[in-house]
mmCIF file of C-alpha atoms and ligand atoms in Angstrom:
data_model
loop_
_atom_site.group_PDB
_atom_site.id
_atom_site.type_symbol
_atom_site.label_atom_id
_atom_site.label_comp_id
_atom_site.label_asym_id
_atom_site.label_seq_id
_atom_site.Cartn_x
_atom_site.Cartn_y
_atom_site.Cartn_z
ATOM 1 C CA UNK A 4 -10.648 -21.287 12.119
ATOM 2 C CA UNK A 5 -10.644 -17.894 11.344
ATOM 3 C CA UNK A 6 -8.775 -16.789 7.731
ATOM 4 C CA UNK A 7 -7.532 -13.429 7.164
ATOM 5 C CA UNK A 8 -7.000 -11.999 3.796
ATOM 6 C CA UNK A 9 -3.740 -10.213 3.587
ATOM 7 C CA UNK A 10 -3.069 -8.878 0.375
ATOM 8 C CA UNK A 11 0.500 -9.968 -0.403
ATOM 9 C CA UNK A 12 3.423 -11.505 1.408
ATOM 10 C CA UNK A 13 4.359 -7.818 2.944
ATOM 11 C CA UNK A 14 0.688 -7.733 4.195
ATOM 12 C CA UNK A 15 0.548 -11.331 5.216
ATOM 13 C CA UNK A 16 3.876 -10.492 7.479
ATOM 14 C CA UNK A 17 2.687 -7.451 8.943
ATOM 15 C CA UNK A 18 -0.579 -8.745 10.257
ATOM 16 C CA UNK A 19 1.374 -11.754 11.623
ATOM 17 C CA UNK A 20 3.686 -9.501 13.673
ATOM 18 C CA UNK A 21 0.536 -7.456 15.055
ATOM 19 C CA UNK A 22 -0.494 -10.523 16.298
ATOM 20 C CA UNK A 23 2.384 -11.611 17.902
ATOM 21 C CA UNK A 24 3.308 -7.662 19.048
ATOM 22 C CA UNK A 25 -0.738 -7.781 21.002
ATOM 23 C CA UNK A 26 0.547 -11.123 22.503
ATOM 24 C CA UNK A 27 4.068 -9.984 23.825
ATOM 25 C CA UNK A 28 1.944 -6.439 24.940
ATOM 26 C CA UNK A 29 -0.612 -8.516 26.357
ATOM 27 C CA UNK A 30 1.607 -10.951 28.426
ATOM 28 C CA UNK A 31 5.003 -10.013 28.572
ATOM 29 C CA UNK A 32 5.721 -12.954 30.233
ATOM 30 C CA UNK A 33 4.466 -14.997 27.515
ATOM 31 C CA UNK A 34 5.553 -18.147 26.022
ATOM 32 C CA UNK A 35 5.590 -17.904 21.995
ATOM 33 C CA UNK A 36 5.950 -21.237 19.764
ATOM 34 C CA UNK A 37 8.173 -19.934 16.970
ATOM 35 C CA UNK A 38 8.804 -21.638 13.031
ATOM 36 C CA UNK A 39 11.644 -21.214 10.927
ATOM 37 C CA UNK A 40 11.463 -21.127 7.136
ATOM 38 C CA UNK A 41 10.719 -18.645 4.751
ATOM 39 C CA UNK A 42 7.391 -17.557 5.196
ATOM 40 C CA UNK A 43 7.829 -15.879 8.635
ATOM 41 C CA UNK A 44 11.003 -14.195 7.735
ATOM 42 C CA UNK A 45 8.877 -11.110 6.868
ATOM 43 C CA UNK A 46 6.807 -11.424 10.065
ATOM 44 C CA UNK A 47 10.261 -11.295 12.026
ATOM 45 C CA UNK A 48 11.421 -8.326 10.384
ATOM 46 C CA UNK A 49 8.289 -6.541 11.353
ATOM 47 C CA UNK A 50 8.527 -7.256 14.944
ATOM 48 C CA UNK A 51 11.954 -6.743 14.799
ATOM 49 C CA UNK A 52 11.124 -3.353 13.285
ATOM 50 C CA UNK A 53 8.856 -2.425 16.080
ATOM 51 C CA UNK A 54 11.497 -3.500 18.646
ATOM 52 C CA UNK A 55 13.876 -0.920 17.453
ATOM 53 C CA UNK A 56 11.146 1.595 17.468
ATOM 54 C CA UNK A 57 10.615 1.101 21.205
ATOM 55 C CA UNK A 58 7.008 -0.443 20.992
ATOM 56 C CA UNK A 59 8.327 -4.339 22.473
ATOM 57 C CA UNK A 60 9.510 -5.489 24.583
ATOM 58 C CA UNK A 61 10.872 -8.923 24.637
ATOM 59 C CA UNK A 62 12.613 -8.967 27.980
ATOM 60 C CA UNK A 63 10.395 -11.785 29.468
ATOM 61 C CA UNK A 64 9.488 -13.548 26.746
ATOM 62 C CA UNK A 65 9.851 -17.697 26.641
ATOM 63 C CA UNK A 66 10.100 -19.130 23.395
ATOM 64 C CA UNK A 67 10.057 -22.569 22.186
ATOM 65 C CA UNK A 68 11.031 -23.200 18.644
ATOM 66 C CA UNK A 69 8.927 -26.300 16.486
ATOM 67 C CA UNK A 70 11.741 -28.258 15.163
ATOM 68 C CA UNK A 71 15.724 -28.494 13.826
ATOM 69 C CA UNK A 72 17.546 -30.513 11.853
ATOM 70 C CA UNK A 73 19.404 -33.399 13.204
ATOM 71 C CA UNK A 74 22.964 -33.137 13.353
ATOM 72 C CA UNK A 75 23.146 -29.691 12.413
ATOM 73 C CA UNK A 76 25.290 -27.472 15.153
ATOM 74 C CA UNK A 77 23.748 -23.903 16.381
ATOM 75 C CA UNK A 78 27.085 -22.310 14.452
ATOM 76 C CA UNK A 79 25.547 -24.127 11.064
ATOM 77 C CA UNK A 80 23.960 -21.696 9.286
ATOM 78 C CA UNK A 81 21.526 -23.697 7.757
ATOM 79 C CA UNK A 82 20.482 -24.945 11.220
ATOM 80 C CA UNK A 83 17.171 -23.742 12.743
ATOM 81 C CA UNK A 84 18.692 -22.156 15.724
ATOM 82 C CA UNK A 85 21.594 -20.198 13.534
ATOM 83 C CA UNK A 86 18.215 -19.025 11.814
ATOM 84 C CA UNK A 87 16.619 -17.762 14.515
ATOM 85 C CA UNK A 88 19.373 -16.259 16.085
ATOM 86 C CA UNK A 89 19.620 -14.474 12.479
ATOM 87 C CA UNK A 90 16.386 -13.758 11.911
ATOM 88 C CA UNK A 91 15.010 -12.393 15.547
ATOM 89 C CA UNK A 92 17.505 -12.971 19.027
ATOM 90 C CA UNK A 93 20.122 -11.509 18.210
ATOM 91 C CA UNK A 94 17.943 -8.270 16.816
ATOM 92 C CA UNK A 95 16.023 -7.993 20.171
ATOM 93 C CA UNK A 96 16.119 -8.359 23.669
ATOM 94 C CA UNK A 97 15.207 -11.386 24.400
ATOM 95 C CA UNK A 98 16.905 -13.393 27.161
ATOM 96 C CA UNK A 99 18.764 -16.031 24.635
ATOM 97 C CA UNK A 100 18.659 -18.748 28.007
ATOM 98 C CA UNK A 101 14.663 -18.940 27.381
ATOM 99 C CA UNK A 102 15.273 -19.875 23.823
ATOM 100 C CA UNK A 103 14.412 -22.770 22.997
ATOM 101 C CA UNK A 104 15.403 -25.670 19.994
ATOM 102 C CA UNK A 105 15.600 -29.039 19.717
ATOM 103 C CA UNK A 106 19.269 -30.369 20.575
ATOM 104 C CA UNK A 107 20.607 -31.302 17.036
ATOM 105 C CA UNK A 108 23.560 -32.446 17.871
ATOM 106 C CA UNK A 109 22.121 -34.946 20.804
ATOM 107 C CA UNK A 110 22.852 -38.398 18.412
ATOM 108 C CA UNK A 111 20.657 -40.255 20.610
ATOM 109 C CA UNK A 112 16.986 -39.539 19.461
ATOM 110 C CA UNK A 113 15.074 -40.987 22.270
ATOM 111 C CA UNK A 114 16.853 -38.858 24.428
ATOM 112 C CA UNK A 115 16.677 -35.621 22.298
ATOM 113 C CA UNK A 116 12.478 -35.810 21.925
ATOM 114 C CA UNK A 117 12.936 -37.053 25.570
ATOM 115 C CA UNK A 118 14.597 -33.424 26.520
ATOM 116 C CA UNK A 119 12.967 -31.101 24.200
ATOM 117 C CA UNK A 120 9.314 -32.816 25.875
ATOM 118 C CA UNK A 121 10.315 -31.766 29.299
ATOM 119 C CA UNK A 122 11.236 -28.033 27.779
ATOM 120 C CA UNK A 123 7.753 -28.068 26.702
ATOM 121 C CA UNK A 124 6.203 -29.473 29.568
ATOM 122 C CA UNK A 125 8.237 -27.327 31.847
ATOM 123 C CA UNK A 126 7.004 -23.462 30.085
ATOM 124 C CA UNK A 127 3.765 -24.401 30.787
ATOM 125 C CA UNK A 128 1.663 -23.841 28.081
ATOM 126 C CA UNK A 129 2.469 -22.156 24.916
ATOM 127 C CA UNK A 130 0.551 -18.992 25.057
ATOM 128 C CA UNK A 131 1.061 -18.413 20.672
ATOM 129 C CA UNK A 132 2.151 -21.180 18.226
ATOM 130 C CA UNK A 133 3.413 -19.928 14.796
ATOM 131 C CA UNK A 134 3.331 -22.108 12.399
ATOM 132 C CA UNK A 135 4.295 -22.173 8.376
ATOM 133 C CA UNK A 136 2.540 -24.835 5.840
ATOM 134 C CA UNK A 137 4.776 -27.523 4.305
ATOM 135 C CA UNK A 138 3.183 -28.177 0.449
ATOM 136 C CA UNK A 139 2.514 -31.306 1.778
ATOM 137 C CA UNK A 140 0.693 -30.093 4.827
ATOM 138 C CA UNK A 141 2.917 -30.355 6.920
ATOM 139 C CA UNK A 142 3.687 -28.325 10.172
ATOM 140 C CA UNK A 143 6.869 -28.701 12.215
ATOM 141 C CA UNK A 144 8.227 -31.716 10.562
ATOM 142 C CA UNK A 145 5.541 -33.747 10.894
ATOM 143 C CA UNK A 146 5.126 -35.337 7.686
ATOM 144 C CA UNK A 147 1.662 -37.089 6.059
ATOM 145 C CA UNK A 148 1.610 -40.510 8.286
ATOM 146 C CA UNK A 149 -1.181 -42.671 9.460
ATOM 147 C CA UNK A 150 -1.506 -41.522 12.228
ATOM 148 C CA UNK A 151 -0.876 -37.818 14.031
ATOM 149 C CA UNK A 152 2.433 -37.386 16.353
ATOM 150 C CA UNK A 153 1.776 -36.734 19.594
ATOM 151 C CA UNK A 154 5.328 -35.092 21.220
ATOM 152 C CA UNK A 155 8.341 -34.378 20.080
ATOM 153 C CA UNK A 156 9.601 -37.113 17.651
ATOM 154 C CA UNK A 157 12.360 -37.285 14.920
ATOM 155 C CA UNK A 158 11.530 -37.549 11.617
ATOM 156 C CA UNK A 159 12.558 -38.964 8.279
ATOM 157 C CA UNK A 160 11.881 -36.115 5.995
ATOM 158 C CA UNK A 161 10.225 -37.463 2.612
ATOM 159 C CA UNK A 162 11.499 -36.206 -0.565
ATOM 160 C CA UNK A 163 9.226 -33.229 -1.195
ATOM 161 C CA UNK A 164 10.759 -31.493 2.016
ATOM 162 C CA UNK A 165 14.406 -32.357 0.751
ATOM 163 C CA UNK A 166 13.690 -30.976 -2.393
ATOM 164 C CA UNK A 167 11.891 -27.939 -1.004
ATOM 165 C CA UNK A 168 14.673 -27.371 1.510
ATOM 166 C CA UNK A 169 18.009 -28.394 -0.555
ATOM 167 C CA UNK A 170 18.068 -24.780 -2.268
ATOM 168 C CA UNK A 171 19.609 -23.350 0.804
ATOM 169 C CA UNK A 172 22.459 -26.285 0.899
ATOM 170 C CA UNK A 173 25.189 -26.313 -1.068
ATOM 171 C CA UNK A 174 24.260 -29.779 -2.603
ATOM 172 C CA UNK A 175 21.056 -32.310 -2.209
ATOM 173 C CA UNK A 176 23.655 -34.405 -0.538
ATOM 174 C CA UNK A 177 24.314 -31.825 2.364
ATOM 175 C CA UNK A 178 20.193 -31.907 3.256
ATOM 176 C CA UNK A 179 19.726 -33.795 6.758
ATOM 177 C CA UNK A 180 17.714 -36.387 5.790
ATOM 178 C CA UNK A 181 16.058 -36.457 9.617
ATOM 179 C CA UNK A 182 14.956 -33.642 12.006
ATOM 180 C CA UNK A 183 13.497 -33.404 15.556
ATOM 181 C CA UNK A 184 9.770 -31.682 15.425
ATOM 182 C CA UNK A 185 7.722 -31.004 18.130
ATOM 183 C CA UNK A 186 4.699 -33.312 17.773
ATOM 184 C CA UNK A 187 0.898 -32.140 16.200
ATOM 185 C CA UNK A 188 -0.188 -33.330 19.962
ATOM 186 C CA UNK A 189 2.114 -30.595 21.392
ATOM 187 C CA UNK A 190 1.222 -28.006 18.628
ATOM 188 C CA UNK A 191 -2.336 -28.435 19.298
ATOM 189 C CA UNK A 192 -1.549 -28.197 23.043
ATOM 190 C CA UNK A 193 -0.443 -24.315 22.726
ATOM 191 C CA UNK A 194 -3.715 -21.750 23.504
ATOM 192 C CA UNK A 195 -3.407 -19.923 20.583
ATOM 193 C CA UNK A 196 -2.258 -20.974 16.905
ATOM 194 C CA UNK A 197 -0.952 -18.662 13.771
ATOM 195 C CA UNK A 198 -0.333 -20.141 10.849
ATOM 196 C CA UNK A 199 1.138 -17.754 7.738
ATOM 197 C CA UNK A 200 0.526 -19.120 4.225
ATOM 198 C CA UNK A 201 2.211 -17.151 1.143
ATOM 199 C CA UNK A 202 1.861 -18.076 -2.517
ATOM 200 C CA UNK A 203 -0.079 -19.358 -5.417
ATOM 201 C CA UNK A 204 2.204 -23.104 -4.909
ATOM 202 C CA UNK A 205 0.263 -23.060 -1.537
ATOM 203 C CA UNK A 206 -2.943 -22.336 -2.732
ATOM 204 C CA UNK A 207 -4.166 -26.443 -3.552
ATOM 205 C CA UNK A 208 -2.457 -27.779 0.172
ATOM 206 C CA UNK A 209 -4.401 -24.635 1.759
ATOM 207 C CA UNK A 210 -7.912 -25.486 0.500
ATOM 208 C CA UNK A 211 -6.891 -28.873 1.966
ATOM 209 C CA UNK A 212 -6.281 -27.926 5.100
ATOM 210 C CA UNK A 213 -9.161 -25.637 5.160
ATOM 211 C CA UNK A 214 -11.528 -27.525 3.430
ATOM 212 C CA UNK A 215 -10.667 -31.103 3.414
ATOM 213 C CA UNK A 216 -10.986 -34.110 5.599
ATOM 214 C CA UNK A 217 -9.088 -34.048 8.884
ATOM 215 C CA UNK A 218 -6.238 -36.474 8.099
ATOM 216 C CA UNK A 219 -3.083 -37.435 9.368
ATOM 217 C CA UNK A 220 -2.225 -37.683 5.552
ATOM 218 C CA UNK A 221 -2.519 -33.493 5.482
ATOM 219 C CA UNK A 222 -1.141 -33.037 9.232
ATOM 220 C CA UNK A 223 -2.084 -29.398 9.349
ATOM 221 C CA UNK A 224 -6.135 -30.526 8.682
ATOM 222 C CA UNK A 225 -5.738 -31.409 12.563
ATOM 223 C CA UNK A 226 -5.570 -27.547 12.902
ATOM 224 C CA UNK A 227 -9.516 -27.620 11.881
ATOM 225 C CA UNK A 228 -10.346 -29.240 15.830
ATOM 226 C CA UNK A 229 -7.966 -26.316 17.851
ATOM 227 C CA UNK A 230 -10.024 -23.887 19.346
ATOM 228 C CA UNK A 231 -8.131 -20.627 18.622
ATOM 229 C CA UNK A 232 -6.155 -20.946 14.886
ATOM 230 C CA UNK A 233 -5.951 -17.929 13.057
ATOM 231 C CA UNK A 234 -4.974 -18.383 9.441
ATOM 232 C CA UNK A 235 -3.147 -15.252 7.668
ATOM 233 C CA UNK A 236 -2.711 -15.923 4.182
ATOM 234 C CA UNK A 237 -2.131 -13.669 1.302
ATOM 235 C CA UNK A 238 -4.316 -13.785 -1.928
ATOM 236 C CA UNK A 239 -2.591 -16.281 -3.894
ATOM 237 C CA UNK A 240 -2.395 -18.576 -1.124
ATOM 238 C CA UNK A 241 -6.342 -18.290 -0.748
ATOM 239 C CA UNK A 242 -6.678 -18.339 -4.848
ATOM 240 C CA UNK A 243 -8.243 -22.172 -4.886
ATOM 241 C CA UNK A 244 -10.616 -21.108 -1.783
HETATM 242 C C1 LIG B 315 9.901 -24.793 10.099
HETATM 243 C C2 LIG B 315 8.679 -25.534 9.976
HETATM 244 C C3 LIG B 315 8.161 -25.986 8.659
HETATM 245 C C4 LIG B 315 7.889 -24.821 7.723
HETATM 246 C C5 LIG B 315 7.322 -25.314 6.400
HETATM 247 C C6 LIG B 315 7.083 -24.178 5.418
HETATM 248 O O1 LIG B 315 10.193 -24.540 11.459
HETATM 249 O O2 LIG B 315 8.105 -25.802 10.975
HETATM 250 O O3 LIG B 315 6.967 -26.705 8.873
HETATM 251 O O4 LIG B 315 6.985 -23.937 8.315
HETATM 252 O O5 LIG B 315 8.214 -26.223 5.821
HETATM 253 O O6 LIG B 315 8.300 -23.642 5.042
HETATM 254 P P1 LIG B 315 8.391 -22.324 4.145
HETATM 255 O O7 LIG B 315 7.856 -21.213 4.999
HETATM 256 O O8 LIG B 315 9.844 -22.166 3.856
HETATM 257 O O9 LIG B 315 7.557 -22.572 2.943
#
């Protein structure tokens, strides 16, 4: 693993997007794993930024998204695909027919991981996997288990994620209480792996997943056996390393 230093969340998110920019530059063509939540927020902005400014160009770019909620709709704006239409599409010009998110609505769940496998299978290869850091370790929403995922799957989220995620709902009772996530097999699949970590209430899960055993109990420790992770973190996030 290699860990960057950034010095705050601004620095953290601009580092993320250079990455990501050299990728796109690189291979325009390229497929890019993409997270929701609040961490990358700042690294979409940036690229964003640089879009306007004429220096990407996102014409030919596949993406594949880690997870969404089940039962959420695309027009939900609490769903993972209203959030990345929000936070990046619908900023640049990428083709919105090579975007890619887990069906939410599809009830049947056999079917949905079923689909969204056969998405993956049929990009071939993720070139760059972004990835956020649940305070549980988790990535995607694969939660601690006893064993890793391998593809997609649908989850039960435990409570820590509801309560981590229920600030953007109008009430704990409006949280899904299951999602579709890509699986740790998949994640570990893609060439390349980013994972952006922000904040001091990181700090003890990153050490963990630096540091610590590799266990399905901290699913992101599986990150320690890829060949090609980069971890950009800010300085509170790194304060217990
Ligand atoms: C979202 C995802 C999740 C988040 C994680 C951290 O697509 O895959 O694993 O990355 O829950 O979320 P934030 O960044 O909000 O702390």
């Amino acid at each position: 693993m290699k860990v960057i230093r950034a010095k705050d969340y601004a620095d953290m998110s601009r580092k993320a997007a250079a990455v990501i920019a050299a990728q796109i530059i690189m291979k325009p063509d390229c497929v890019l794993g993409l997270a929701t939540g609040s961490t990358p927020i700042g690294t979409y902005e940036d690229l964003v930024k640089q879009y306007e400014a004429g220096e990407l160009d996102f014409s030919q770019v596949t993406s594949v998204n880690l997870d969404e909620y089940k039962g959420l709709s695309p027009e939900n704006d609490q769903s993972y695909r209203y959030f990345m239409n929000d936070h990046l599409f619908n900023h640049v010009n990428i083709d919105k027919a090579k975007t890619n998110v887990p069906d939410g609505l599809e009830k049947d769940a056999d079917k949905a991981c079923a689909d969204y496998d056969a998405i993956i299978a049929s990009v071939h290869g993720i070139d760059l996997q972004l990835l956020g850091l649940g305070h549980n370790g988790h990535i995607g929403f694969n939660e601690p288990a006893d064993s890793f995922s391998k593809g997609t799957n649908c989850v039960s989220l435990t409570k820590s994620t509801i309560d981590a995620n229920k600030r953007f709902f109008a009430s704990e009772a409006d949280v899904p209480t299951q999602a579709y996530t890509m699986g740790c097999a998949s994640i570990m699949g893609a060439k390349k792996i980013l994972l952006v970590v922000s904040g001091r209430d990181k700090a003890g899960i990153l050490k963990e997943v630096i540091c610590g055993p590799v266990t399905p109990r901290v699913p992101a420790s599986i990150l320690q056996l890829h060949p090609d992770v980069t971890v950009i973190a800010d300085e509170d996030a790194l304060s217990e390393i």
